[in-house]
Every structure is written in C-alpha cells, then in structure tokens.
Amino acid sequence: SALSALPLVGEMSRLEWEMRVLLLLLIAVYAFFKFVWSYRLYSICAVLIGAVPSSSAIDKKAEDQAQRAAEILNLAARHFIRGLRAFYFALAALAWFIHPITFMAATVWVVVVIYRRDFRSRSQQIVRGNT
C-alpha cells in the first residue's frame, strides 16, 4: 500500500509482493556465495604464490605451480565479477516493484552497462594493450 501512492505503481497481491522479494533474496544469496567462493579462491591463490620458489633459475615444477596459481586467480576473478553482476541485476529487479515494464527497461539498461564495462571501457582497452 505504501508503494501504490507512487505514479506508475499499481496494486499488487501478497503473492506478487512475495515473488518480487524472493527474487531479490535469491539474487543476494547467489551473490553472497559467489563472493565467498571468490574470497576463498583468492586465499588459495595467495598460498600457491607463496609456495612458488623465488629464484633466478626457475624449474618446470615452479612454472607449473605459478600456472596453477594463475588459473586459480582467474577463477577467483570470474566468481567475483559474477557476484558484482548479480548486484547490478538486483538493482534492475528493484524496478519490478514499480512496474513490470520498468523492470524490463532496467534489465536492458543493466545489460548495456555491463556490456560497455566488460567490452568497451577504457580499462578493457588498457588490459588488451589497445591504448
């Protein structure tokens, strides 16, 4: 009833309200698990990096250890990014409390923002060496 005073917001049943809140909770739980797993992988990576011997004569075993650390770091970063993306989509899901059309528009907007940040941003140009 509090939101129904806003423009574009219609009456919603208890089931509709609960479904919208459930969606937000599911996104929050997903993001939580992604961040926790990412944190654990970063810790494992730190241990692996610490186990690589520091020497000017690196042998095959040390190279393999460093490669495993890099792969774990890559996984950690992927999980962290997925947690961040979940928060972006949670913001879009908040728009569902206003109207389904605002939810769709916000979701499209989030996809555009994520696309620009992941593929067209200045930071991505620097990472790729396209400066």
Short mmCIF file of N, CA and C in Angstrom, two decimals:
data_model
loop_
_atom_site.label_atom_id
_atom_site.label_comp_id
_atom_site.label_asym_id
_atom_site.label_seq_id
_atom_site.Cartn_x
_atom_site.Cartn_y
_atom_site.Cartn_z
N SER A 1 0.82 -1.20 0.00
CA SER A 1 0.00 0.00 0.00
C SER A 1 0.86 1.26 0.00
N ALA A 2 2.06 1.18 0.59
CA ALA A 2 2.93 2.35 0.63
C ALA A 2 3.42 2.72 -0.76
N LEU A 3 3.76 1.71 -1.56
CA LEU A 3 4.25 1.98 -2.92
C LEU A 3 3.14 2.37 -3.88
N SER A 4 1.91 1.97 -3.59
CA SER A 4 0.83 2.25 -4.53
C SER A 4 0.53 3.74 -4.68
N ALA A 5 1.02 4.57 -3.75
CA ALA A 5 0.83 6.01 -3.87
C ALA A 5 1.74 6.63 -4.94
N LEU A 6 2.79 5.90 -5.34
CA LEU A 6 3.71 6.40 -6.36
C LEU A 6 3.07 6.28 -7.74
N PRO A 7 3.45 7.19 -8.66
CA PRO A 7 2.93 7.08 -10.02
C PRO A 7 3.46 5.80 -10.69
N LEU A 8 2.70 5.23 -11.57
CA LEU A 8 3.02 4.01 -12.33
C LEU A 8 2.94 2.74 -11.49
N VAL A 9 2.75 2.85 -10.19
CA VAL A 9 2.70 1.67 -9.34
C VAL A 9 1.25 1.30 -9.11
N GLY A 10 0.92 0.08 -9.45
CA GLY A 10 -0.44 -0.39 -9.24
C GLY A 10 -0.50 -1.26 -8.00
N GLU A 11 -1.70 -1.69 -7.69
CA GLU A 11 -1.89 -2.60 -6.56
C GLU A 11 -1.26 -3.95 -6.90
N MET A 12 -0.69 -4.58 -5.92
CA MET A 12 -0.15 -5.91 -6.13
C MET A 12 -0.60 -6.82 -4.99
N SER A 13 -0.80 -8.06 -5.34
CA SER A 13 -1.24 -9.02 -4.34
C SER A 13 -0.07 -9.41 -3.44
N ARG A 14 -0.41 -10.10 -2.38
CA ARG A 14 0.64 -10.56 -1.46
C ARG A 14 1.57 -11.53 -2.17
N LEU A 15 1.04 -12.39 -3.02
CA LEU A 15 1.87 -13.34 -3.76
C LEU A 15 2.84 -12.61 -4.68
N GLU A 16 2.35 -11.58 -5.38
CA GLU A 16 3.24 -10.81 -6.26
C GLU A 16 4.35 -10.14 -5.46
N TRP A 17 4.00 -9.57 -4.34
CA TRP A 17 5.00 -8.92 -3.47
C TRP A 17 6.03 -9.94 -3.01
N GLU A 18 5.57 -11.11 -2.57
CA GLU A 18 6.48 -12.13 -2.07
C GLU A 18 7.39 -12.66 -3.18
N MET A 19 6.88 -12.78 -4.40
CA MET A 19 7.70 -13.24 -5.52
C MET A 19 8.81 -12.24 -5.84
N ARG A 20 8.49 -10.98 -5.75
CA ARG A 20 9.49 -9.94 -6.02
C ARG A 20 10.56 -9.93 -4.94
N VAL A 21 10.14 -10.06 -3.71
CA VAL A 21 11.11 -10.11 -2.61
C VAL A 21 11.94 -11.38 -2.71
N LEU A 22 11.30 -12.49 -3.08
CA LEU A 22 12.02 -13.75 -3.23
C LEU A 22 13.08 -13.64 -4.31
N LEU A 23 12.76 -12.98 -5.42
CA LEU A 23 13.75 -12.78 -6.48
C LEU A 23 14.96 -12.02 -5.94
N LEU A 24 14.73 -10.95 -5.20
CA LEU A 24 15.83 -10.19 -4.62
C LEU A 24 16.64 -11.03 -3.65
N LEU A 25 15.97 -11.84 -2.85
CA LEU A 25 16.68 -12.71 -1.91
C LEU A 25 17.53 -13.74 -2.64
N LEU A 26 16.99 -14.31 -3.70
CA LEU A 26 17.75 -15.29 -4.47
C LEU A 26 18.99 -14.66 -5.10
N ILE A 27 18.83 -13.47 -5.61
CA ILE A 27 19.99 -12.77 -6.19
C ILE A 27 21.02 -12.48 -5.11
N ALA A 28 20.58 -12.05 -3.93
CA ALA A 28 21.50 -11.75 -2.83
C ALA A 28 22.23 -13.02 -2.38
N VAL A 29 21.53 -14.13 -2.29
CA VAL A 29 22.16 -15.39 -1.89
C VAL A 29 23.17 -15.83 -2.94
N TYR A 30 22.81 -15.72 -4.21
CA TYR A 30 23.73 -16.06 -5.30
C TYR A 30 24.99 -15.21 -5.21
N ALA A 31 24.82 -13.90 -5.05
CA ALA A 31 25.97 -13.00 -4.96
C ALA A 31 26.82 -13.34 -3.74
N PHE A 32 26.18 -13.63 -2.62
CA PHE A 32 26.92 -13.98 -1.41
C PHE A 32 27.82 -15.19 -1.66
N PHE A 33 27.25 -16.25 -2.24
CA PHE A 33 28.06 -17.44 -2.49
C PHE A 33 29.16 -17.18 -3.51
N LYS A 34 28.91 -16.37 -4.49
CA LYS A 34 29.97 -16.03 -5.46
C LYS A 34 31.10 -15.26 -4.78
N PHE A 35 30.76 -14.29 -3.93
CA PHE A 35 31.80 -13.52 -3.23
C PHE A 35 32.57 -14.38 -2.24
N VAL A 36 31.88 -15.24 -1.51
CA VAL A 36 32.57 -16.10 -0.53
C VAL A 36 33.50 -17.07 -1.24
N TRP A 37 33.03 -17.66 -2.33
CA TRP A 37 33.89 -18.57 -3.08
C TRP A 37 35.08 -17.83 -3.69
N SER A 38 34.83 -16.64 -4.18
CA SER A 38 35.92 -15.83 -4.73
C SER A 38 36.96 -15.53 -3.66
N TYR A 39 36.49 -15.17 -2.48
CA TYR A 39 37.40 -14.88 -1.36
C TYR A 39 38.25 -16.11 -1.04
N ARG A 40 37.62 -17.26 -1.02
CA ARG A 40 38.37 -18.49 -0.74
C ARG A 40 39.40 -18.77 -1.82
N LEU A 41 39.01 -18.58 -3.08
CA LEU A 41 39.96 -18.82 -4.17
C LEU A 41 41.12 -17.84 -4.14
N TYR A 42 40.85 -16.57 -3.78
CA TYR A 42 41.96 -15.61 -3.64
C TYR A 42 42.92 -16.06 -2.53
N SER A 43 42.39 -16.62 -1.46
CA SER A 43 43.24 -17.11 -0.37
C SER A 43 44.08 -18.29 -0.85
N ILE A 44 43.46 -19.21 -1.57
CA ILE A 44 44.20 -20.35 -2.11
C ILE A 44 45.29 -19.86 -3.06
N CYS A 45 44.97 -18.88 -3.87
CA CYS A 45 45.96 -18.32 -4.80
C CYS A 45 47.14 -17.72 -4.06
N ALA A 46 46.85 -17.02 -2.97
CA ALA A 46 47.94 -16.42 -2.18
C ALA A 46 48.86 -17.50 -1.63
N VAL A 47 48.30 -18.60 -1.18
CA VAL A 47 49.11 -19.72 -0.67
C VAL A 47 49.94 -20.31 -1.80
N LEU A 48 49.33 -20.50 -2.96
CA LEU A 48 50.07 -21.05 -4.10
C LEU A 48 51.21 -20.13 -4.54
N ILE A 49 50.95 -18.83 -4.54
CA ILE A 49 52.00 -17.88 -4.92
C ILE A 49 53.13 -17.92 -3.89
N GLY A 50 52.76 -18.00 -2.62
CA GLY A 50 53.78 -18.08 -1.57
C GLY A 50 54.61 -19.35 -1.65
N ALA A 51 54.05 -20.40 -2.23
CA ALA A 51 54.78 -21.68 -2.33
C ALA A 51 55.72 -21.72 -3.52
N VAL A 52 55.59 -20.80 -4.46
CA VAL A 52 56.48 -20.78 -5.62
C VAL A 52 57.84 -20.27 -5.17
N PRO A 53 58.89 -21.05 -5.44
CA PRO A 53 60.22 -20.60 -5.01
C PRO A 53 60.66 -19.37 -5.80
N SER A 54 61.29 -18.45 -5.09
CA SER A 54 61.81 -17.25 -5.76
C SER A 54 63.29 -17.47 -6.05
N SER A 55 63.58 -17.56 -7.30
CA SER A 55 64.94 -17.82 -7.73
C SER A 55 65.08 -17.37 -9.17
N SER A 56 66.29 -17.13 -9.58
CA SER A 56 66.52 -16.76 -10.97
C SER A 56 66.49 -17.98 -11.88
N ALA A 57 66.70 -19.15 -11.31
CA ALA A 57 66.66 -20.40 -12.07
C ALA A 57 65.36 -21.13 -11.75
N ILE A 58 64.33 -20.79 -12.48
CA ILE A 58 63.01 -21.39 -12.26
C ILE A 58 62.94 -22.71 -13.03
N ASP A 59 62.59 -23.77 -12.33
CA ASP A 59 62.47 -25.07 -12.99
C ASP A 59 61.03 -25.32 -13.43
N LYS A 60 60.80 -26.46 -14.05
CA LYS A 60 59.48 -26.81 -14.58
C LYS A 60 58.45 -26.91 -13.46
N LYS A 61 58.83 -27.43 -12.31
CA LYS A 61 57.90 -27.57 -11.19
C LYS A 61 57.43 -26.20 -10.70
N ALA A 62 58.34 -25.24 -10.63
CA ALA A 62 57.97 -23.89 -10.20
C ALA A 62 57.06 -23.22 -11.23
N GLU A 63 57.32 -23.45 -12.50
CA GLU A 63 56.46 -22.91 -13.55
C GLU A 63 55.06 -23.49 -13.46
N ASP A 64 54.96 -24.79 -13.19
CA ASP A 64 53.66 -25.43 -13.02
C ASP A 64 52.91 -24.85 -11.83
N GLN A 65 53.63 -24.61 -10.72
CA GLN A 65 52.99 -24.01 -9.54
C GLN A 65 52.46 -22.62 -9.87
N ALA A 66 53.27 -21.84 -10.57
CA ALA A 66 52.85 -20.48 -10.94
C ALA A 66 51.65 -20.53 -11.88
N GLN A 67 51.63 -21.49 -12.80
CA GLN A 67 50.50 -21.64 -13.72
C GLN A 67 49.23 -22.00 -12.97
N ARG A 68 49.32 -22.88 -11.98
CA ARG A 68 48.15 -23.24 -11.18
C ARG A 68 47.64 -22.04 -10.39
N ALA A 69 48.57 -21.24 -9.86
CA ALA A 69 48.17 -20.03 -9.12
C ALA A 69 47.44 -19.06 -10.05
N ALA A 70 47.93 -18.92 -11.28
CA ALA A 70 47.28 -18.03 -12.25
C ALA A 70 45.89 -18.53 -12.60
N GLU A 71 45.72 -19.83 -12.74
CA GLU A 71 44.41 -20.38 -13.07
C GLU A 71 43.43 -20.18 -11.92
N ILE A 72 43.90 -20.36 -10.68
CA ILE A 72 43.04 -20.13 -9.51
C ILE A 72 42.68 -18.64 -9.43
N LEU A 73 43.64 -17.76 -9.70
CA LEU A 73 43.36 -16.33 -9.70
C LEU A 73 42.31 -15.96 -10.75
N ASN A 74 42.41 -16.59 -11.92
CA ASN A 74 41.42 -16.36 -12.97
C ASN A 74 40.03 -16.79 -12.51
N LEU A 75 39.93 -17.97 -11.88
CA LEU A 75 38.64 -18.42 -11.36
C LEU A 75 38.10 -17.48 -10.29
N ALA A 76 38.96 -17.02 -9.40
CA ALA A 76 38.54 -16.11 -8.34
C ALA A 76 37.98 -14.82 -8.93
N ALA A 77 38.65 -14.30 -9.92
CA ALA A 77 38.19 -13.06 -10.56
C ALA A 77 36.85 -13.27 -11.25
N ARG A 78 36.67 -14.41 -11.90
CA ARG A 78 35.39 -14.69 -12.58
C ARG A 78 34.24 -14.76 -11.58
N HIS A 79 34.46 -15.44 -10.46
CA HIS A 79 33.40 -15.53 -9.45
C HIS A 79 33.10 -14.16 -8.84
N PHE A 80 34.14 -13.37 -8.63
CA PHE A 80 33.93 -12.03 -8.08
C PHE A 80 33.10 -11.18 -9.04
N ILE A 81 33.43 -11.23 -10.32
CA ILE A 81 32.70 -10.46 -11.33
C ILE A 81 31.24 -10.92 -11.39
N ARG A 82 31.01 -12.22 -11.27
CA ARG A 82 29.62 -12.71 -11.29
C ARG A 82 28.84 -12.22 -10.08
N GLY A 83 29.52 -12.11 -8.94
CA GLY A 83 28.87 -11.54 -7.76
C GLY A 83 28.50 -10.08 -7.98
N LEU A 84 29.42 -9.33 -8.60
CA LEU A 84 29.12 -7.92 -8.91
C LEU A 84 27.96 -7.80 -9.89
N ARG A 85 27.96 -8.65 -10.90
CA ARG A 85 26.87 -8.60 -11.87
C ARG A 85 25.53 -8.91 -11.22
N ALA A 86 25.54 -9.80 -10.24
CA ALA A 86 24.30 -10.11 -9.53
C ALA A 86 23.75 -8.86 -8.86
N PHE A 87 24.63 -8.04 -8.29
CA PHE A 87 24.16 -6.79 -7.68
C PHE A 87 23.58 -5.84 -8.72
N TYR A 88 24.19 -5.79 -9.90
CA TYR A 88 23.63 -4.96 -10.98
C TYR A 88 22.20 -5.41 -11.29
N PHE A 89 22.02 -6.72 -11.44
CA PHE A 89 20.69 -7.23 -11.78
C PHE A 89 19.72 -7.11 -10.61
N ALA A 90 20.23 -7.08 -9.39
CA ALA A 90 19.35 -6.84 -8.24
C ALA A 90 18.79 -5.42 -8.31
N LEU A 91 19.60 -4.48 -8.75
CA LEU A 91 19.10 -3.12 -8.93
C LEU A 91 17.99 -3.08 -9.98
N ALA A 92 18.17 -3.85 -11.05
CA ALA A 92 17.12 -3.92 -12.07
C ALA A 92 15.87 -4.58 -11.49
N ALA A 93 16.06 -5.60 -10.67
CA ALA A 93 14.90 -6.29 -10.08
C ALA A 93 14.13 -5.38 -9.13
N LEU A 94 14.80 -4.42 -8.53
CA LEU A 94 14.10 -3.45 -7.69
C LEU A 94 13.05 -2.67 -8.48
N ALA A 95 13.35 -2.46 -9.76
CA ALA A 95 12.41 -1.72 -10.61
C ALA A 95 11.10 -2.48 -10.80
N TRP A 96 11.11 -3.78 -10.53
CA TRP A 96 9.89 -4.58 -10.65
C TRP A 96 8.84 -4.15 -9.63
N PHE A 97 9.30 -3.56 -8.51
CA PHE A 97 8.35 -3.07 -7.51
C PHE A 97 7.55 -1.88 -8.04
N ILE A 98 8.09 -1.20 -9.03
CA ILE A 98 7.38 -0.07 -9.63
C ILE A 98 6.40 -0.57 -10.68
N HIS A 99 6.94 -1.32 -11.68
CA HIS A 99 6.09 -1.81 -12.76
C HIS A 99 6.90 -2.84 -13.55
N PRO A 100 6.26 -3.84 -14.13
CA PRO A 100 6.99 -4.82 -14.94
C PRO A 100 7.74 -4.21 -16.11
N ILE A 101 7.20 -3.16 -16.70
CA ILE A 101 7.88 -2.52 -17.82
C ILE A 101 9.15 -1.82 -17.35
N THR A 102 9.11 -1.20 -16.18
CA THR A 102 10.34 -0.60 -15.65
C THR A 102 11.38 -1.67 -15.33
N PHE A 103 10.91 -2.83 -14.91
CA PHE A 103 11.81 -3.97 -14.67
C PHE A 103 12.51 -4.38 -15.96
N MET A 104 11.74 -4.50 -17.04
CA MET A 104 12.32 -4.87 -18.33
C MET A 104 13.30 -3.80 -18.82
N ALA A 105 12.91 -2.54 -18.69
CA ALA A 105 13.78 -1.46 -19.13
C ALA A 105 15.06 -1.42 -18.30
N ALA A 106 14.94 -1.60 -17.00
CA ALA A 106 16.12 -1.59 -16.13
C ALA A 106 17.03 -2.77 -16.44
N THR A 107 16.45 -3.92 -16.77
CA THR A 107 17.26 -5.09 -17.12
C THR A 107 18.04 -4.84 -18.40
N VAL A 108 17.39 -4.26 -19.39
CA VAL A 108 18.09 -3.92 -20.64
C VAL A 108 19.20 -2.91 -20.36
N TRP A 109 18.89 -1.93 -19.54
CA TRP A 109 19.90 -0.91 -19.17
C TRP A 109 21.10 -1.57 -18.49
N VAL A 110 20.86 -2.50 -17.57
CA VAL A 110 21.95 -3.19 -16.87
C VAL A 110 22.79 -3.99 -17.86
N VAL A 111 22.14 -4.67 -18.80
CA VAL A 111 22.89 -5.43 -19.80
C VAL A 111 23.78 -4.50 -20.62
N VAL A 112 23.26 -3.34 -21.00
CA VAL A 112 24.06 -2.37 -21.77
C VAL A 112 25.24 -1.87 -20.93
N VAL A 113 24.99 -1.55 -19.67
CA VAL A 113 26.07 -1.06 -18.80
C VAL A 113 27.13 -2.13 -18.63
N ILE A 114 26.72 -3.37 -18.38
CA ILE A 114 27.69 -4.46 -18.20
C ILE A 114 28.48 -4.68 -19.49
N TYR A 115 27.80 -4.65 -20.63
CA TYR A 115 28.48 -4.82 -21.91
C TYR A 115 29.53 -3.73 -22.11
N ARG A 116 29.14 -2.49 -21.86
CA ARG A 116 30.08 -1.39 -22.04
C ARG A 116 31.27 -1.52 -21.11
N ARG A 117 31.03 -1.91 -19.86
CA ARG A 117 32.13 -2.01 -18.90
C ARG A 117 33.01 -3.22 -19.17
N ASP A 118 32.42 -4.30 -19.67
CA ASP A 118 33.21 -5.51 -19.91
C ASP A 118 33.94 -5.51 -21.25
N PHE A 119 33.39 -4.82 -22.25
CA PHE A 119 33.97 -4.93 -23.58
C PHE A 119 34.37 -3.60 -24.23
N ARG A 120 33.84 -2.49 -23.76
CA ARG A 120 34.09 -1.22 -24.43
C ARG A 120 34.70 -0.14 -23.53
N SER A 121 35.08 -0.49 -22.32
CA SER A 121 35.58 0.52 -21.39
C SER A 121 37.05 0.82 -21.63
N ARG A 122 37.47 1.93 -21.12
CA ARG A 122 38.88 2.34 -21.21
C ARG A 122 39.78 1.32 -20.52
N SER A 123 39.31 0.80 -19.37
CA SER A 123 40.12 -0.18 -18.64
C SER A 123 40.34 -1.45 -19.48
N GLN A 124 39.32 -1.86 -20.24
CA GLN A 124 39.48 -3.03 -21.09
C GLN A 124 40.47 -2.76 -22.24
N GLN A 125 40.47 -1.56 -22.74
CA GLN A 125 41.45 -1.20 -23.78
C GLN A 125 42.86 -1.28 -23.21
N ILE A 126 43.04 -0.84 -21.98
CA ILE A 126 44.36 -0.88 -21.34
C ILE A 126 44.78 -2.33 -21.12
N VAL A 127 43.87 -3.16 -20.63
CA VAL A 127 44.18 -4.57 -20.39
C VAL A 127 44.59 -5.27 -21.68
N ARG A 128 43.89 -4.96 -22.75
CA ARG A 128 44.20 -5.58 -24.05
C ARG A 128 45.44 -4.97 -24.72
N GLY A 129 45.92 -3.86 -24.20
CA GLY A 129 47.08 -3.20 -24.79
C GLY A 129 46.71 -2.32 -25.96
N ASN A 130 45.45 -1.89 -26.04
CA ASN A 130 44.99 -1.06 -27.15
C ASN A 130 44.93 0.42 -26.74
N THR A 131 45.91 0.91 -26.06
CA THR A 131 45.86 2.30 -25.59
C THR A 131 46.28 3.30 -26.60
#
